[in-house]
XYZ file of C-alpha atoms in Angstrom:
124
model
C 119.538 173.724 67.639
C 120.996 176.081 70.199
C 123.074 179.125 69.360
C 125.320 180.545 72.075
C 126.894 183.998 71.928
C 129.389 185.124 74.532
C 130.112 188.735 75.431
C 131.757 190.771 78.159
C 135.394 189.941 77.530
C 138.085 192.589 77.413
C 141.345 193.870 78.831
C 141.626 194.278 82.596
C 144.451 194.752 85.079
C 145.367 192.021 87.510
C 143.035 192.121 90.500
C 140.183 193.487 88.422
C 136.816 191.991 87.504
C 134.832 191.104 84.432
C 131.400 189.581 83.924
C 130.947 187.329 80.934
C 127.510 186.669 79.494
C 126.302 183.835 77.296
C 123.057 184.466 75.467
C 121.233 181.444 74.106
C 118.828 181.419 71.181
C 117.145 178.894 68.954
C 115.585 177.064 71.855
C 115.479 177.469 75.587
C 118.466 176.199 77.540
C 116.505 176.085 80.786
C 116.742 172.281 80.746
C 120.441 172.206 79.904
C 123.486 172.186 82.125
C 125.842 174.975 81.108
C 129.588 175.260 81.293
C 132.455 177.653 80.723
C 135.753 176.435 79.298
C 139.053 177.966 78.197
C 142.062 176.617 76.299
C 145.006 175.370 78.354
C 148.442 173.910 77.542
C 147.996 170.289 76.537
C 144.204 170.559 76.463
C 141.913 171.788 73.808
C 139.542 173.210 76.397
C 139.967 173.290 80.155
C 136.957 173.183 82.458
C 136.314 176.447 84.316
C 132.801 176.266 85.782
C 129.459 174.515 85.321
C 125.893 174.943 86.531
C 122.942 172.578 86.467
C 119.611 173.385 84.854
C 118.021 175.206 87.787
C 121.144 176.832 89.155
C 121.158 174.923 92.431
C 124.375 173.044 91.659
C 127.588 174.798 90.677
C 131.072 173.423 90.113
C 134.441 175.106 89.662
C 137.971 174.298 88.682
C 140.341 174.568 91.639
C 142.191 177.373 89.881
C 139.135 179.668 89.912
C 137.286 178.528 93.024
C 136.539 181.462 95.303
C 137.170 183.998 92.514
C 134.649 183.064 89.790
C 130.891 182.627 90.112
C 128.650 181.004 87.543
C 124.948 181.822 87.499
C 121.972 181.703 85.154
C 118.744 183.497 84.396
C 116.485 180.977 82.699
C 113.783 183.570 82.074
C 116.267 185.507 79.932
C 118.110 182.452 78.571
C 121.437 183.910 79.751
C 124.335 182.392 81.675
C 126.899 184.513 83.486
C 130.458 184.102 84.693
C 131.485 186.715 87.247
C 135.267 186.817 87.415
C 136.916 188.618 90.326
C 140.529 188.929 91.464
C 141.676 188.193 87.944
C 145.213 186.973 87.364
C 147.373 187.105 84.229
C 147.071 183.310 83.983
C 143.317 183.740 83.491
C 144.064 185.251 80.078
C 142.272 183.109 77.489
C 139.323 182.836 75.164
C 136.328 181.789 77.259
C 133.749 179.504 75.671
C 130.182 178.916 76.789
C 128.693 175.466 76.282
C 125.489 173.502 76.830
C 124.748 169.837 77.485
C 121.925 167.608 78.600
C 122.332 166.767 82.275
C 125.075 167.756 84.706
C 126.912 164.420 84.663
C 130.490 164.553 83.331
C 130.407 168.345 83.534
C 134.217 168.582 83.399
C 134.463 166.734 80.088
C 134.288 169.160 77.161
C 133.560 166.311 74.731
C 130.215 165.733 76.463
C 128.880 169.187 75.581
C 126.591 169.499 72.583
C 126.644 173.211 71.805
C 129.393 175.834 71.862
C 129.707 179.548 71.398
C 132.446 181.314 69.458
C 134.211 182.548 72.571
C 135.115 185.897 74.084
C 138.674 187.050 74.746
C 139.755 187.889 78.288
C 143.155 189.500 78.726
C 144.575 190.230 82.180
C 147.617 192.470 82.327
C 150.130 192.336 85.171
């Protein structure tokens, strides 16, 4: 089993930055692909970003490309989401997730483990 705990959310003004963290426990996630998702109208969870097991491959939703950066520290079992130039439409609960392999990284139903989420609120 893998337990994921997100942190780093909060209230920030538009144009500001936040760094989310996802700490894994129970077993190492160094062999897992990791993703960040958020709720969206008509979708239970919308893909935000994903990273493969060694960090060499990263993927982003078009809406966050160029503003968000996903990274990982396998020695610490932590995944990060650096969010810059935040917009009010980025307001959401952000969920960290883990899956075996990077294939189908946009599909939330393919992820095996989920955290409880951390709230990000961007004021205009």
